[in-house]
Coordinates of C-alpha atoms and ligand atoms in Angstrom, one line a residue:
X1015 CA 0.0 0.0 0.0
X1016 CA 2.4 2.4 0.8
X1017 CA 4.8 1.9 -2.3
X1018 CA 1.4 2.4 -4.1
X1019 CA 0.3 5.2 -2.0
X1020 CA 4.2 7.0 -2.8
X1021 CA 4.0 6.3 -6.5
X1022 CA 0.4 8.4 -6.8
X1023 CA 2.5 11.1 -4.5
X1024 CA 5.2 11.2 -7.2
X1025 CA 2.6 11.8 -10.2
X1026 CA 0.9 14.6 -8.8
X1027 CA 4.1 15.7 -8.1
X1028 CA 5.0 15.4 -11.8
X1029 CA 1.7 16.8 -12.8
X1030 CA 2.3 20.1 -10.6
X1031 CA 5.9 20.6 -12.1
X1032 CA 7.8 19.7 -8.7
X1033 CA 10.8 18.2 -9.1
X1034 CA 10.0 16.9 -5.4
X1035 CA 7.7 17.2 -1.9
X1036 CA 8.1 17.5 1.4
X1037 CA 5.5 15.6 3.1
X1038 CA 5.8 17.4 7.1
X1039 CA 2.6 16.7 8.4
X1040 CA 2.0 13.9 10.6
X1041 CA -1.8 12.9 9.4
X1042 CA -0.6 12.7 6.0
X1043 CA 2.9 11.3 7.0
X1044 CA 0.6 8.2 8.1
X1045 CA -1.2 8.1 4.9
X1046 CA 1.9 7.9 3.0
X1047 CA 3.8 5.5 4.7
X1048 CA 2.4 4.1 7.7
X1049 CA 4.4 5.4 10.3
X1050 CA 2.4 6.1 13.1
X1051 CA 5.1 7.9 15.3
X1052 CA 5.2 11.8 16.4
X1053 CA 7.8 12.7 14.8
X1054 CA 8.7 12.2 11.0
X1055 CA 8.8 13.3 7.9
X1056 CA 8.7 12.2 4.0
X1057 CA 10.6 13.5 0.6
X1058 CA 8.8 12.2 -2.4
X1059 CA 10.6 12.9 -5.6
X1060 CA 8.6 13.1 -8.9
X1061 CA 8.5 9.7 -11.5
X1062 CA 8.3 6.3 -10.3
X1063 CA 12.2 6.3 -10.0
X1064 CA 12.0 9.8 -7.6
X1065 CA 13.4 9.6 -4.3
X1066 CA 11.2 7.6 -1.5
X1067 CA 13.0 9.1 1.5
X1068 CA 12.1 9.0 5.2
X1069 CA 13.3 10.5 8.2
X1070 CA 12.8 10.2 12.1
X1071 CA 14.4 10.7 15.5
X1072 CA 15.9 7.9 17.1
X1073 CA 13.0 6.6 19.8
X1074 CA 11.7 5.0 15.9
X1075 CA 14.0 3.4 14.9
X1076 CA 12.7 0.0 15.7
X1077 CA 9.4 1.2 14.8
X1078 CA 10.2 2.2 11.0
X1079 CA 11.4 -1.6 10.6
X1080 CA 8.1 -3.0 11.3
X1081 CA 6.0 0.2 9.7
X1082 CA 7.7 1.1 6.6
X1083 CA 8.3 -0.9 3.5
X1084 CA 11.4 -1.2 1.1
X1085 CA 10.2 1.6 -1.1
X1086 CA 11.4 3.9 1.7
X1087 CA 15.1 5.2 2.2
X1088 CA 14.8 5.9 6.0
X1089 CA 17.3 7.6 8.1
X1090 CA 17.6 8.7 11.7
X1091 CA 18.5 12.0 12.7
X1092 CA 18.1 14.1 15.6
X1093 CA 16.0 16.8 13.6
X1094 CA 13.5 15.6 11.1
X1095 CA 13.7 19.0 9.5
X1096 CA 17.3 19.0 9.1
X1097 CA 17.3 15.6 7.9
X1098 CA 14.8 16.4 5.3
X1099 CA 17.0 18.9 4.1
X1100 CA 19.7 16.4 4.2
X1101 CA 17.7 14.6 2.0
X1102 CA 16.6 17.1 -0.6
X1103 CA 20.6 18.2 -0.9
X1104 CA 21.3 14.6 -1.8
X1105 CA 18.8 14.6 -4.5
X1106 CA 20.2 17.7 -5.5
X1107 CA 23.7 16.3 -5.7
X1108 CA 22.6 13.3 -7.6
X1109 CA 20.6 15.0 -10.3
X1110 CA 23.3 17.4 -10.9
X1111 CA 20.0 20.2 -11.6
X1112 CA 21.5 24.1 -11.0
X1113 CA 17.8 24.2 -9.7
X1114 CA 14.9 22.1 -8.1
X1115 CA 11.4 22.8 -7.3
X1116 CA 10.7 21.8 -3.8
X1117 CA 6.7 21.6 -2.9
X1118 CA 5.9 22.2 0.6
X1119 CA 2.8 21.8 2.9
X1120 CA 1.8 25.9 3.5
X1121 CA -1.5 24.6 5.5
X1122 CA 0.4 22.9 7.3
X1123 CA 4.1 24.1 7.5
X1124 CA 4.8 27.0 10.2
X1125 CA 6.2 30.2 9.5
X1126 CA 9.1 29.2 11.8
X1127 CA 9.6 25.7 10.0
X1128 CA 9.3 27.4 6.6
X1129 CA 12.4 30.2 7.4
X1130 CA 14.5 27.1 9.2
X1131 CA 14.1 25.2 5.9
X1132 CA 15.0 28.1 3.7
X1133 CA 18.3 28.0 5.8
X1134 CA 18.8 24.8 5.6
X1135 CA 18.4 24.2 2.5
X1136 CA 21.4 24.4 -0.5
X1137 CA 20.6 27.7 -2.1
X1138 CA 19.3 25.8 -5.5
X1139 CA 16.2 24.8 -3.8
X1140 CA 13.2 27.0 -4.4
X1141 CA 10.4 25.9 -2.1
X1142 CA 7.0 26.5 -3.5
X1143 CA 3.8 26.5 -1.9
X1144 CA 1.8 22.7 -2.4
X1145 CA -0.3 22.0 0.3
X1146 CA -3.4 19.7 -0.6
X1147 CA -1.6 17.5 -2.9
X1148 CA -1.9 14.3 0.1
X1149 CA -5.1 15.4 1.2
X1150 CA -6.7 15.0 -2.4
X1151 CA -5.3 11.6 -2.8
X1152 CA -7.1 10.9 0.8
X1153 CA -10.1 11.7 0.2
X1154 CA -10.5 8.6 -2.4
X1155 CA -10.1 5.9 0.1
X1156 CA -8.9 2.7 -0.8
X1157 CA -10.8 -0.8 0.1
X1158 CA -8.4 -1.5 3.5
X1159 CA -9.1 2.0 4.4
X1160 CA -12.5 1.9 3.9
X1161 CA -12.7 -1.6 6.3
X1162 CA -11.0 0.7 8.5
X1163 CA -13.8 3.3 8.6
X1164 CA -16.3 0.5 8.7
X1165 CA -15.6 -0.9 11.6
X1166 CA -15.2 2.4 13.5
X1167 CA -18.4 3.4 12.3
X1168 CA -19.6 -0.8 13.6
X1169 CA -18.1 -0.1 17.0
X1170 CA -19.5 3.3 17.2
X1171 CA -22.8 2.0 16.7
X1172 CA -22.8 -0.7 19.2
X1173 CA -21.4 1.8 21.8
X1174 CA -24.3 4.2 21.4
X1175 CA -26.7 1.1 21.4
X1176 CA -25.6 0.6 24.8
X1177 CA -25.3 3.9 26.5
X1178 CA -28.7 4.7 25.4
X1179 CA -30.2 1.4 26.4
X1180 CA -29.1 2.5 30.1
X1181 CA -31.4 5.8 29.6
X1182 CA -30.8 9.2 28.8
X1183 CA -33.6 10.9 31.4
X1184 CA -32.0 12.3 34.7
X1185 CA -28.6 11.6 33.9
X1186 CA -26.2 14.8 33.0
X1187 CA -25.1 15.7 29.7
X1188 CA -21.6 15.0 30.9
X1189 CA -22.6 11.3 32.1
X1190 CA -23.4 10.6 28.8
X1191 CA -20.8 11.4 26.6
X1192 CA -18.4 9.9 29.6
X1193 CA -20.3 7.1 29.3
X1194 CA -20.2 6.9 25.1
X1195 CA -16.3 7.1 25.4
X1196 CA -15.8 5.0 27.7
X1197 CA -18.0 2.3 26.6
X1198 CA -16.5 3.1 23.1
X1199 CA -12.6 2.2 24.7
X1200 CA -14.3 -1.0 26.5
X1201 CA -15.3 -1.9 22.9
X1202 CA -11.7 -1.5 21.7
X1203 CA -11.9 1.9 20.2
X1204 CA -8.2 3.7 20.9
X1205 CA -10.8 6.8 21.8
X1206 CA -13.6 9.3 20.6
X1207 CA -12.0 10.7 17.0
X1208 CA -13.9 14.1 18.7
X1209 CA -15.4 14.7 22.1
X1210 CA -18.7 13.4 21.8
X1211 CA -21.8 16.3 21.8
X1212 CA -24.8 15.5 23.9
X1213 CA -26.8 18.7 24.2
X1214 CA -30.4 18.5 25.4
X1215 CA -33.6 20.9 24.5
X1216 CA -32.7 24.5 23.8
X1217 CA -28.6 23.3 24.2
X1218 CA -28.9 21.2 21.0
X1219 CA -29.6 25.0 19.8
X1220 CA -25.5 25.4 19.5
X1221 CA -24.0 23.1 16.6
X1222 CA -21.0 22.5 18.6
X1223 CA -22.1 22.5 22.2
X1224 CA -20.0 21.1 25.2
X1225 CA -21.7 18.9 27.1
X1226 CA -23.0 20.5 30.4
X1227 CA -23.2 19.1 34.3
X1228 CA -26.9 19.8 33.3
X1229 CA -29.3 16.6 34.0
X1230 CA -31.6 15.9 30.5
X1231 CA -35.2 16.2 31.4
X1232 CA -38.1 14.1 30.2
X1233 CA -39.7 15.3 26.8
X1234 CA -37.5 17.1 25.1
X1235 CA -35.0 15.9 22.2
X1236 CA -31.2 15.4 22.7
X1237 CA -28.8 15.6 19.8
X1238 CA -25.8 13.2 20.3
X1239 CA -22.5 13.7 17.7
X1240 CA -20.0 11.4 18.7
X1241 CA -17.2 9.0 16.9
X1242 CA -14.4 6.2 17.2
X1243 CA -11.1 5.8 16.3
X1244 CA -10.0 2.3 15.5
X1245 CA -7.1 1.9 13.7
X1246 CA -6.0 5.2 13.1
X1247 CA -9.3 5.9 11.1
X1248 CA -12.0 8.1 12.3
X1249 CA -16.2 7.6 12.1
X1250 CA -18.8 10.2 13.0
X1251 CA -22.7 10.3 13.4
X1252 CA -25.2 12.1 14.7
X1253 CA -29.0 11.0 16.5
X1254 CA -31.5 13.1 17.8
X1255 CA -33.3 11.2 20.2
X1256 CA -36.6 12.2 22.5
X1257 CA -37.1 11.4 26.2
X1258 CA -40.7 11.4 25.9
X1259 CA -43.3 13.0 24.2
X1260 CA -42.3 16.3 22.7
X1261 CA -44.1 19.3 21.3
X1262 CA -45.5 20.1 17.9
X1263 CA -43.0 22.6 17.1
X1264 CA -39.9 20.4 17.5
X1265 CA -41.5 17.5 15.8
X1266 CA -41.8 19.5 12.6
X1267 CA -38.6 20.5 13.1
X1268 CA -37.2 16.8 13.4
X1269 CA -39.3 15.5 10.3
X1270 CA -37.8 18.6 8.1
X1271 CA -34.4 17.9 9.0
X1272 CA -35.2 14.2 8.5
X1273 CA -36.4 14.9 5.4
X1274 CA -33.6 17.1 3.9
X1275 CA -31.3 14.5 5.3
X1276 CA -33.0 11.8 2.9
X1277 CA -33.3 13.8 0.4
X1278 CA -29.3 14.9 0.0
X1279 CA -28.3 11.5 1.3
X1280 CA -30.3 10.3 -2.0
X1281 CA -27.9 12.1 -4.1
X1282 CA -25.2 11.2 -3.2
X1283 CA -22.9 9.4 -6.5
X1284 CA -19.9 10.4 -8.0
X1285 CA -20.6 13.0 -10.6
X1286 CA -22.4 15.9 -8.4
X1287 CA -20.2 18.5 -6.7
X1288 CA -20.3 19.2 -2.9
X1289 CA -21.8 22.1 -3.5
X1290 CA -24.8 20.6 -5.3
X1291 CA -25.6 18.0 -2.9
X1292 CA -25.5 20.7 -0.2
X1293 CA -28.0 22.7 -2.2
X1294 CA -30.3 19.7 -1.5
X1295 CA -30.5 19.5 1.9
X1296 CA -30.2 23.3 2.1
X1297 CA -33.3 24.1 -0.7
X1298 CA -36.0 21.9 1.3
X1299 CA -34.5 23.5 4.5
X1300 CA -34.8 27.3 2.7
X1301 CA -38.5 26.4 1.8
X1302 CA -39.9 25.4 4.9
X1303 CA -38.9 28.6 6.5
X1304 CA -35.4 27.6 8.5
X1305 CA -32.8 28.4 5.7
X1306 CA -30.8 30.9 8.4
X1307 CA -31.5 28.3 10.6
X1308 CA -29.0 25.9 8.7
X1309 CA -25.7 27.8 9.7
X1310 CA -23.3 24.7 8.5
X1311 CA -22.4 22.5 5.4
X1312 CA -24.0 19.6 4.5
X1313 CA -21.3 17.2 5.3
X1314 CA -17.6 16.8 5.2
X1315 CA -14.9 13.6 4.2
X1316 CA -13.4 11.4 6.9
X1317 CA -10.5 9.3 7.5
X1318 CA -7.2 9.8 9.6
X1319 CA -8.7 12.8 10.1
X1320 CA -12.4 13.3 11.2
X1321 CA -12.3 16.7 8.9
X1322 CA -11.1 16.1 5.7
X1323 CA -11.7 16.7 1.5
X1324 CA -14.1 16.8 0.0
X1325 CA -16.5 19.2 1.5
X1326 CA -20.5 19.3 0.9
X1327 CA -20.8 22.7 1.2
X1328 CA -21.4 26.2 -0.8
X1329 CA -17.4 25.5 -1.3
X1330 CA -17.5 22.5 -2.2
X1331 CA -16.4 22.2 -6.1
X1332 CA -15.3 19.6 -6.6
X1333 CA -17.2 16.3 -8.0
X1334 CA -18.2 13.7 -5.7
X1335 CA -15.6 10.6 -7.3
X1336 CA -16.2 6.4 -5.6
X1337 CA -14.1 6.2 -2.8
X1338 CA -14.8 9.3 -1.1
X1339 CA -16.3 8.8 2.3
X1340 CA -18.4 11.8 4.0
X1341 CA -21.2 12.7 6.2
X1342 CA -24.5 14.1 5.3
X1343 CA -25.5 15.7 8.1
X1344 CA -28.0 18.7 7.8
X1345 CA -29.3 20.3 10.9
X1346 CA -31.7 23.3 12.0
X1347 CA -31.3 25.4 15.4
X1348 CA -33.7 27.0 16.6
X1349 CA -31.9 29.6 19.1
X1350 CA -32.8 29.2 23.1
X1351 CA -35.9 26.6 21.4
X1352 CA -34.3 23.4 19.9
X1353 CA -31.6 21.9 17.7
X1354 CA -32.1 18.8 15.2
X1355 CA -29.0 17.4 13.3
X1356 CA -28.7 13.7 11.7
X1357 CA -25.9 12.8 10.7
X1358 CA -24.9 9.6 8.5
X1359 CA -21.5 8.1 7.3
X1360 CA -21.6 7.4 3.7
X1361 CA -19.5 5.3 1.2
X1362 CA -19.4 7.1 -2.2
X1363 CA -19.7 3.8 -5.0
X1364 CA -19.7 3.4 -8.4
X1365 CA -23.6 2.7 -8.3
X1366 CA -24.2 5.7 -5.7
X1367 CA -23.6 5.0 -2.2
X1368 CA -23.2 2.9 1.0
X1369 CA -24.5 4.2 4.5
X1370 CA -22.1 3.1 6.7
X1371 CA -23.9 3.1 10.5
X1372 CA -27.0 1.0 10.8
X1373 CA -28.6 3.2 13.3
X1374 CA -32.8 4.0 12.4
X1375 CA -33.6 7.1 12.0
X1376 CA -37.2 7.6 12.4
X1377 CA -37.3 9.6 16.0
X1378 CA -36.7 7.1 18.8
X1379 CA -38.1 7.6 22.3
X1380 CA -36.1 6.9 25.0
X1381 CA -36.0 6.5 28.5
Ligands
LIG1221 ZN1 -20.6 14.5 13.8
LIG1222 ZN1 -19.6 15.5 11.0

């Protein structure tokens, strides 16, 4: 995988008229090569014959022996920066070039790291400005990835099964999502890929809320967002449950978001852009009344990272393509009222699309 993985590196790199890049961020340092340390980083020269070079600190060294393959050149140094360097002057050296393009991560790279590698780098070296290039080869996911994000999304599922089956009424909003990561780490999660949200009544108002020492009452809805990690790979969902019977006003608010959720989640396929399958949800939402009341985008890719390309959203151009994986997750607050969100995990596929949890959706009553 990851001599695949380098070898689509090394085209883009080709493509964008780099004669290499320097791969600094850890996330994507992952992606690339399966090193899961802290500190690392990756020099991907352009061609299938371009350098595959790796560098770490020391405390890896064992580590790179069972995580990398041969593609990679590794080396230990006592400054992953310098060594990179190191590394870029050798290609240098060996190619003979008076000049080479170096493409560097600028989302990701500080300004600090950005004027130590201009020192350290031989004077030939012009570093240009290349972030995105790994995170648009993650957001098509390959089939072991996608097994990954499966069972995340499996264990996530089971872990919410439970906590709810102990009851939501009386119990704080803090006791719950406690509850969700533990029971998700019982189930042999490594953790929560984001601290889980459980906001009750006029709290699920806030899209982002912190859960509060605040016990949930009977009759009102709770929105809970929560997520594993499981090899590295992330899942994410959102349910709005009800403790009881609730009023008129928040049940047409739960069947509209339902609704719009159905609707975008239908449309889902490779061809549409982000923004078009946005426009979906955010259309039916706009007609019924709440369209300010839908502050966020439709839904967003995961993987390593819980918040990754492609986006479904008013930015989102680009076309949906098989392989990407994203939520579809439209919601509607209702300030100091109530807040709705549901929120699925979704397999992009040559015929349309997989939903990944197996959670119902029709409003559930809990205890
Ligand atoms: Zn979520
Ligand atoms: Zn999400």
């Amino acid at each position: 995988v990851s001599a695949a993985r380098a070898e689509a590196v090394a085209g883009v790199v080709a493509r964008r008229e780099l004669d290499a890049l320097l791969i600094s961020d850890l996330v994507n340092v992952r992606w690339l090569s399966g090193f899961t340390g802290s500190s690392g980083a990756a020099v991907v020269g352009a061609g299938d014959d371009g350098a595959r070079a790796f560098v770490t600190d020391f405390r890896y060294r064992t580590q790179i022996g069972d995580e990398l393959d041969s593609a990679w050149t590794a080396t230990i140094v006592s400054d992953p920066l310098a060594g990179a360097a190191e590394a870029v002057g050798g290609l240098v050296a060996a190619r003979g070039t008076d000049r080479l393009r170096l493409g560097f991560d600028d989302a990701h790279l500080s300004v600090r790291a950005h004027t130590r590698l201009q020192e350290l780098m031989p004077d030939t070296v012009e570093l240009e400005p290349a972030g995105g290039v790994i995170e648009g080869l993650r957001a098509v996911k390959d089939p072991e990835e996608l097994a990954a994000i499966r069972a995340a999304t499996e264990l996530a599922d089971e872990a919410f099964t439970q906590v709810v089956s102990r009851g939501l009424t009386g119990r704080t909003e803090q006791a719950v999502a406690l509850d969700l990561e533990m029971t998700m780490r019982t189930l042999g999660a490594q953790g929560s890929s984001f601290p889980p949200i459980v906001a009750a009544g006029e709290h699920g108002a806030l899209p982002h809320a912190s859960p509060r020492d605040v016990a949930i009452s009977a009759g009102t809805l709770v929105v809970v967002d929560w997520g594993a990690r499981l090899d590295g790979y992330a899942s994410d969902c959102t349910r709005t449950l009800a403790t009881g019977e609730i009023d008129d006003a928040a049940r047409e608010v739960y069947d509209l978001v339902l609704r719009a959720q159905e609707a975008a989640l239908a449309a889902v396929r490779p061809g549409p852009t982000g923004r078009e399958v946005d426009a979906v949800a955010r259309d039916l939402i706009d007609a019924a009344g709440h369209g300010e009341r839908f502050g966020h985008g439709l839904g967003h890719g995961v993987g390593l990272d819980v918040h990754e390309a492609p986006r479904l959203s008013k930015q989102g151009e680009d076309p949906l393509v098989a392989g990407n994986v994203v939520t579809v997750e439209p919601g509607v607050y209702v300030p100091g009222v109530v807040g709705v969100r549901i929120e699925d995990l979704v397999a992009v596929t040559d015929e349309g699309h997989e939903v990944l949890n197996g959670l119902p959706k029709v409003l559930t009553f809990v205890r």
